[in-house]
Amino acid sequence: MNANQLINMIIRLVTRRLINKGVNTGVDMAARKGKRVEDMTPQEREEARKARELAKRGRKSMRIGRRLF
Protein backbone atom coordinates (compact mmCIF):
# COMPACT_ATOMS: atom_id res chain seq x y z
CA MET A 1 0.00 0.00 0.00
CA ASN A 2 1.54 3.27 -1.05
CA ALA A 3 1.28 6.69 0.55
CA ASN A 4 -1.40 7.89 -1.86
CA GLN A 5 -3.70 5.00 -0.93
CA LEU A 6 -3.18 5.63 2.79
CA ILE A 7 -3.96 9.32 2.41
CA ASN A 8 -7.09 8.57 0.38
CA MET A 9 -8.24 6.03 2.95
CA ILE A 10 -7.83 8.51 5.82
CA ILE A 11 -9.53 11.31 3.87
CA ARG A 12 -12.51 9.05 3.06
CA LEU A 13 -12.82 8.01 6.71
CA VAL A 14 -12.76 11.60 7.99
CA THR A 15 -15.11 12.82 5.24
CA ARG A 16 -17.61 10.04 5.98
CA ARG A 17 -17.64 10.90 9.68
CA LEU A 18 -18.09 14.62 9.03
CA ILE A 19 -20.92 14.03 6.56
CA ASN A 20 -22.67 11.64 8.95
CA LYS A 21 -22.36 14.16 11.77
CA GLY A 22 -23.81 16.89 9.55
CA VAL A 23 -26.72 14.71 8.45
CA ASN A 24 -27.49 13.70 12.03
CA THR A 25 -27.36 17.34 13.14
CA GLY A 26 -29.72 18.30 10.31
CA VAL A 27 -32.17 15.55 11.19
CA ASP A 28 -32.09 16.61 14.83
CA MET A 29 -32.68 20.23 13.85
CA ALA A 30 -35.63 19.19 11.67
CA ALA A 31 -37.04 17.09 14.52
CA ARG A 32 -36.85 20.09 16.83
CA LYS A 33 -38.29 22.34 14.08
CA GLY A 34 -35.43 24.77 14.61
CA LYS A 35 -36.21 25.43 18.27
CA ARG A 36 -33.79 25.14 21.14
CA VAL A 37 -34.56 22.45 23.72
CA GLU A 38 -35.02 25.08 26.43
CA ASP A 39 -37.72 26.85 24.38
CA MET A 40 -39.77 23.70 23.77
CA THR A 41 -42.81 22.56 25.70
CA PRO A 42 -42.78 19.02 27.15
CA GLN A 43 -45.10 17.90 24.35
CA GLU A 44 -42.76 19.32 21.70
CA ARG A 45 -39.79 17.60 23.36
CA GLU A 46 -41.64 14.27 23.21
CA GLU A 47 -42.46 14.81 19.51
CA ALA A 48 -38.81 15.67 18.81
CA ARG A 49 -37.66 12.54 20.65
CA LYS A 50 -40.05 10.40 18.59
CA ALA A 51 -38.86 12.04 15.38
CA ARG A 52 -35.22 11.30 16.29
CA GLU A 53 -36.12 7.67 17.03
CA LEU A 54 -37.94 7.43 13.69
CA ALA A 55 -34.89 8.81 11.88
CA LYS A 56 -32.66 6.33 13.72
CA ARG A 57 -34.93 3.46 12.67
CA GLY A 58 -34.81 4.74 9.10
CA ARG A 59 -31.01 4.77 9.12
CA LYS A 60 -30.97 1.21 10.47
CA SER A 61 -33.41 0.10 7.76
CA MET A 62 -31.24 1.68 5.07
CA ARG A 63 -28.18 -0.08 6.46
CA ILE A 64 -29.98 -3.44 6.44
CA GLY A 65 -31.26 -2.78 2.92
CA ARG A 66 -27.76 -2.08 1.65
CA ARG A 67 -26.55 -5.36 3.14
CA LEU A 68 -29.30 -7.34 1.47
CA PHE A 69 -28.96 -5.88 -2.03
Tab-separated table of N, CA and C in Angstrom:
chain	number	residue	atom	x	y	z
A	1	MET	N	0.851	-1.169	0.000
A	1	MET	CA	0.000	0.000	0.000
A	1	MET	C	0.898	1.234	0.000
A	2	ASN	N	0.680	2.090	-0.977
A	2	ASN	CA	1.542	3.268	-1.054
A	2	ASN	C	0.938	4.443	-0.286
A	3	ALA	N	1.687	5.529	-0.243
A	3	ALA	CA	1.281	6.694	0.551
A	3	ALA	C	-0.015	7.307	0.028
A	4	ASN	N	-0.189	7.308	-1.283
A	4	ASN	CA	-1.399	7.886	-1.859
A	4	ASN	C	-2.642	7.118	-1.401
A	5	GLN	N	-2.565	5.812	-1.380
A	5	GLN	CA	-3.698	5.000	-0.931
A	5	GLN	C	-4.007	5.244	0.540
A	6	LEU	N	-2.969	5.357	1.360
A	6	LEU	CA	-3.182	5.632	2.787
A	6	LEU	C	-3.856	6.981	3.001
A	7	ILE	N	-3.376	7.985	2.280
A	7	ILE	CA	-3.960	9.322	2.412
A	7	ILE	C	-5.423	9.303	1.976
A	8	ASN	N	-5.708	8.656	0.850
A	8	ASN	CA	-7.091	8.566	0.377
A	8	ASN	C	-7.977	7.843	1.384
A	9	MET	N	-7.469	6.786	1.976
A	9	MET	CA	-8.242	6.031	2.954
A	9	MET	C	-8.582	6.907	4.163
A	10	ILE	N	-7.607	7.647	4.646
A	10	ILE	CA	-7.833	8.514	5.815
A	10	ILE	C	-8.798	9.639	5.464
A	11	ILE	N	-8.636	10.226	4.288
A	11	ILE	CA	-9.532	11.310	3.871
A	11	ILE	C	-10.966	10.797	3.755
A	12	ARG	N	-11.156	9.620	3.167
A	12	ARG	CA	-12.507	9.046	3.060
A	12	ARG	C	-13.112	8.808	4.425
A	13	LEU	N	-12.322	8.286	5.357
A	13	LEU	CA	-12.817	8.011	6.706
A	13	LEU	C	-13.265	9.297	7.398
A	14	VAL	N	-12.431	10.326	7.340
A	14	VAL	CA	-12.759	11.600	7.986
A	14	VAL	C	-13.965	12.246	7.310
A	15	THR	N	-13.989	12.225	5.977
A	15	THR	CA	-15.106	12.817	5.243
A	15	THR	C	-16.415	12.120	5.588
A	16	ARG	N	-16.398	10.808	5.653
A	16	ARG	CA	-17.608	10.044	5.982
A	16	ARG	C	-18.123	10.421	7.364
A	17	ARG	N	-17.221	10.537	8.322
A	17	ARG	CA	-17.639	10.900	9.682
A	17	ARG	C	-18.225	12.303	9.730
A	18	LEU	N	-17.595	13.248	9.040
A	18	LEU	CA	-18.094	14.622	9.032
A	18	LEU	C	-19.462	14.717	8.361
A	19	ILE	N	-19.633	14.013	7.255
A	19	ILE	CA	-20.921	14.035	6.563
A	19	ILE	C	-21.997	13.406	7.431
A	20	ASN	N	-21.691	12.282	8.072
A	20	ASN	CA	-22.671	11.641	8.953
A	20	ASN	C	-23.053	12.556	10.106
A	21	LYS	N	-22.071	13.243	10.668
A	21	LYS	CA	-22.360	14.164	11.768
A	21	LYS	C	-23.256	15.298	11.290
A	22	GLY	N	-22.984	15.819	10.112
A	22	GLY	CA	-23.811	16.888	9.553
A	22	GLY	C	-25.231	16.439	9.276
A	23	VAL	N	-25.380	15.241	8.731
A	23	VAL	CA	-26.717	14.711	8.452
A	23	VAL	C	-27.479	14.501	9.751
A	24	ASN	N	-26.824	13.922	10.743
A	24	ASN	CA	-27.487	13.697	12.030
A	24	ASN	C	-27.889	15.014	12.682
A	25	THR	N	-27.032	16.023	12.583
A	25	THR	CA	-27.359	17.336	13.136
A	25	THR	C	-28.552	17.936	12.406
A	26	GLY	N	-28.594	17.787	11.097
A	26	GLY	CA	-29.715	18.303	10.314
A	26	GLY	C	-31.020	17.610	10.651
A	27	VAL	N	-30.971	16.294	10.821
A	27	VAL	CA	-32.174	15.545	11.191
A	27	VAL	C	-32.647	15.973	12.570
A	28	ASP	N	-31.717	16.163	13.489
A	28	ASP	CA	-32.086	16.607	14.835
A	28	ASP	C	-32.706	17.999	14.789
A	29	MET	N	-32.140	18.880	13.977
A	29	MET	CA	-32.683	20.233	13.846
A	29	MET	C	-34.090	20.181	13.250
A	30	ALA	N	-34.296	19.322	12.265
A	30	ALA	CA	-35.625	19.187	11.667
A	30	ALA	C	-36.614	18.618	12.681
A	31	ALA	N	-36.163	17.680	13.504
A	31	ALA	CA	-37.044	17.086	14.516
A	31	ALA	C	-37.458	18.129	15.545
A	32	ARG	N	-36.546	19.047	15.851
A	32	ARG	CA	-36.855	20.095	16.826
A	32	ARG	C	-37.530	21.289	16.174
A	33	LYS	N	-37.678	21.255	14.848
A	33	LYS	CA	-38.287	22.340	14.076
A	33	LYS	C	-37.558	23.657	14.296
A	34	GLY	N	-36.259	23.590	14.484
A	34	GLY	CA	-35.429	24.773	14.613
A	34	GLY	C	-35.438	25.428	15.979
A	35	LYS	N	-36.145	24.838	16.926
A	35	LYS	CA	-36.212	25.430	18.266
A	35	LYS	C	-35.121	24.855	19.155
A	36	ARG	N	-34.724	25.650	20.138
A	36	ARG	CA	-33.793	25.140	21.139
A	36	ARG	C	-34.576	24.287	22.125
A	37	VAL	N	-33.902	23.360	22.774
A	37	VAL	CA	-34.559	22.452	23.719
A	37	VAL	C	-35.183	23.236	24.870
A	38	GLU	N	-34.511	24.303	25.300
A	38	GLU	CA	-35.023	25.085	26.434
A	38	GLU	C	-36.325	25.796	26.087
A	39	ASP	N	-36.538	26.103	24.804
A	39	ASP	CA	-37.724	26.847	24.383
A	39	ASP	C	-38.909	25.942	24.067
A	40	MET	N	-38.720	24.638	24.147
A	40	MET	CA	-39.773	23.700	23.767
A	40	MET	C	-40.642	23.330	24.964
A	41	THR	N	-41.908	23.056	24.669
A	41	THR	CA	-42.807	22.558	25.704
A	41	THR	C	-42.532	21.070	25.881
A	42	PRO	N	-42.981	20.472	26.979
A	42	PRO	CA	-42.779	19.021	27.148
A	42	PRO	C	-43.366	18.198	26.001
A	43	GLN	N	-44.499	18.633	25.471
A	43	GLN	CA	-45.102	17.905	24.354
A	43	GLN	C	-44.206	17.990	23.115
A	44	GLU	N	-43.650	19.164	22.851
A	44	GLU	CA	-42.756	19.321	21.704
A	44	GLU	C	-41.484	18.501	21.885
A	45	ARG	N	-40.988	18.429	23.103
A	45	ARG	CA	-39.793	17.604	23.361
A	45	ARG	C	-40.079	16.137	23.059
A	46	GLU	N	-41.257	15.669	23.463
A	46	GLU	CA	-41.637	14.275	23.208
A	46	GLU	C	-41.749	14.025	21.700
A	47	GLU	N	-42.352	14.960	20.971
A	47	GLU	CA	-42.457	14.814	19.514
A	47	GLU	C	-41.074	14.788	18.870
A	48	ALA	N	-40.174	15.636	19.350
A	48	ALA	CA	-38.814	15.673	18.806
A	48	ALA	C	-38.085	14.363	19.097
A	49	ARG	N	-38.290	13.819	20.292
A	49	ARG	CA	-37.659	12.544	20.646
A	49	ARG	C	-38.165	11.436	19.727
A	50	LYS	N	-39.484	11.419	19.481
A	50	LYS	CA	-40.053	10.399	18.594
A	50	LYS	C	-39.533	10.559	17.169
A	51	ALA	N	-39.378	11.796	16.723
A	51	ALA	CA	-38.857	12.036	15.377
A	51	ALA	C	-37.413	11.555	15.261
A	52	ARG	N	-36.615	11.784	16.310
A	52	ARG	CA	-35.224	11.297	16.293
A	52	ARG	C	-35.191	9.774	16.256
A	53	GLU	N	-36.074	9.130	17.033
A	53	GLU	CA	-36.122	7.666	17.026
A	53	GLU	C	-36.537	7.145	15.657
A	54	LEU	N	-37.496	7.826	15.019
A	54	LEU	CA	-37.940	7.427	13.690
A	54	LEU	C	-36.794	7.550	12.686
A	55	ALA	N	-36.039	8.621	12.770
A	55	ALA	CA	-34.891	8.807	11.878
A	55	ALA	C	-33.841	7.727	12.128
A	56	LYS	N	-33.635	7.380	13.384
A	56	LYS	CA	-32.663	6.333	13.724
A	56	LYS	C	-33.106	5.000	13.132
A	57	ARG	N	-34.405	4.703	13.249
A	57	ARG	CA	-34.928	3.463	12.670
A	57	ARG	C	-34.770	3.464	11.155
A	58	GLY	N	-34.981	4.623	10.545
A	58	GLY	CA	-34.810	4.736	9.099
A	58	GLY	C	-33.378	4.476	8.677
A	59	ARG	N	-32.423	5.021	9.437
A	59	ARG	CA	-31.005	4.772	9.120
A	59	ARG	C	-30.672	3.294	9.256
A	60	LYS	N	-31.214	2.650	10.297
A	60	LYS	CA	-30.970	1.214	10.471
A	60	LYS	C	-31.555	0.422	9.310
A	61	SER	N	-32.763	0.795	8.879
A	61	SER	CA	-33.406	0.102	7.765
A	61	SER	C	-32.589	0.255	6.490
A	62	MET	N	-32.072	1.457	6.255
A	62	MET	CA	-31.243	1.679	5.075
A	62	MET	C	-29.982	0.823	5.130
A	63	ARG	N	-29.385	0.720	6.296
A	63	ARG	CA	-28.175	-0.082	6.462
A	63	ARG	C	-28.475	-1.552	6.160
A	64	ILE	N	-29.597	-2.041	6.682
A	64	ILE	CA	-29.978	-3.435	6.438
A	64	ILE	C	-30.266	-3.644	4.956
A	65	GLY	N	-30.954	-2.683	4.347
A	65	GLY	CA	-31.261	-2.783	2.922
A	65	GLY	C	-30.011	-2.837	2.067
A	66	ARG	N	-29.008	-2.048	2.417
A	66	ARG	CA	-27.756	-2.081	1.653
A	66	ARG	C	-27.058	-3.424	1.797
A	67	ARG	N	-27.186	-4.045	2.956
A	67	ARG	CA	-26.547	-5.356	3.144
A	67	ARG	C	-27.234	-6.427	2.310
A	68	LEU	N	-28.554	-6.319	2.184
A	68	LEU	CA	-29.302	-7.342	1.468
A	68	LEU	C	-29.120	-7.252	-0.042
A	69	PHE	N	-28.988	-6.037	-0.570
A	69	PHE	CA	-28.962	-5.879	-2.028
A	69	PHE	C	-27.656	-5.386	-2.503
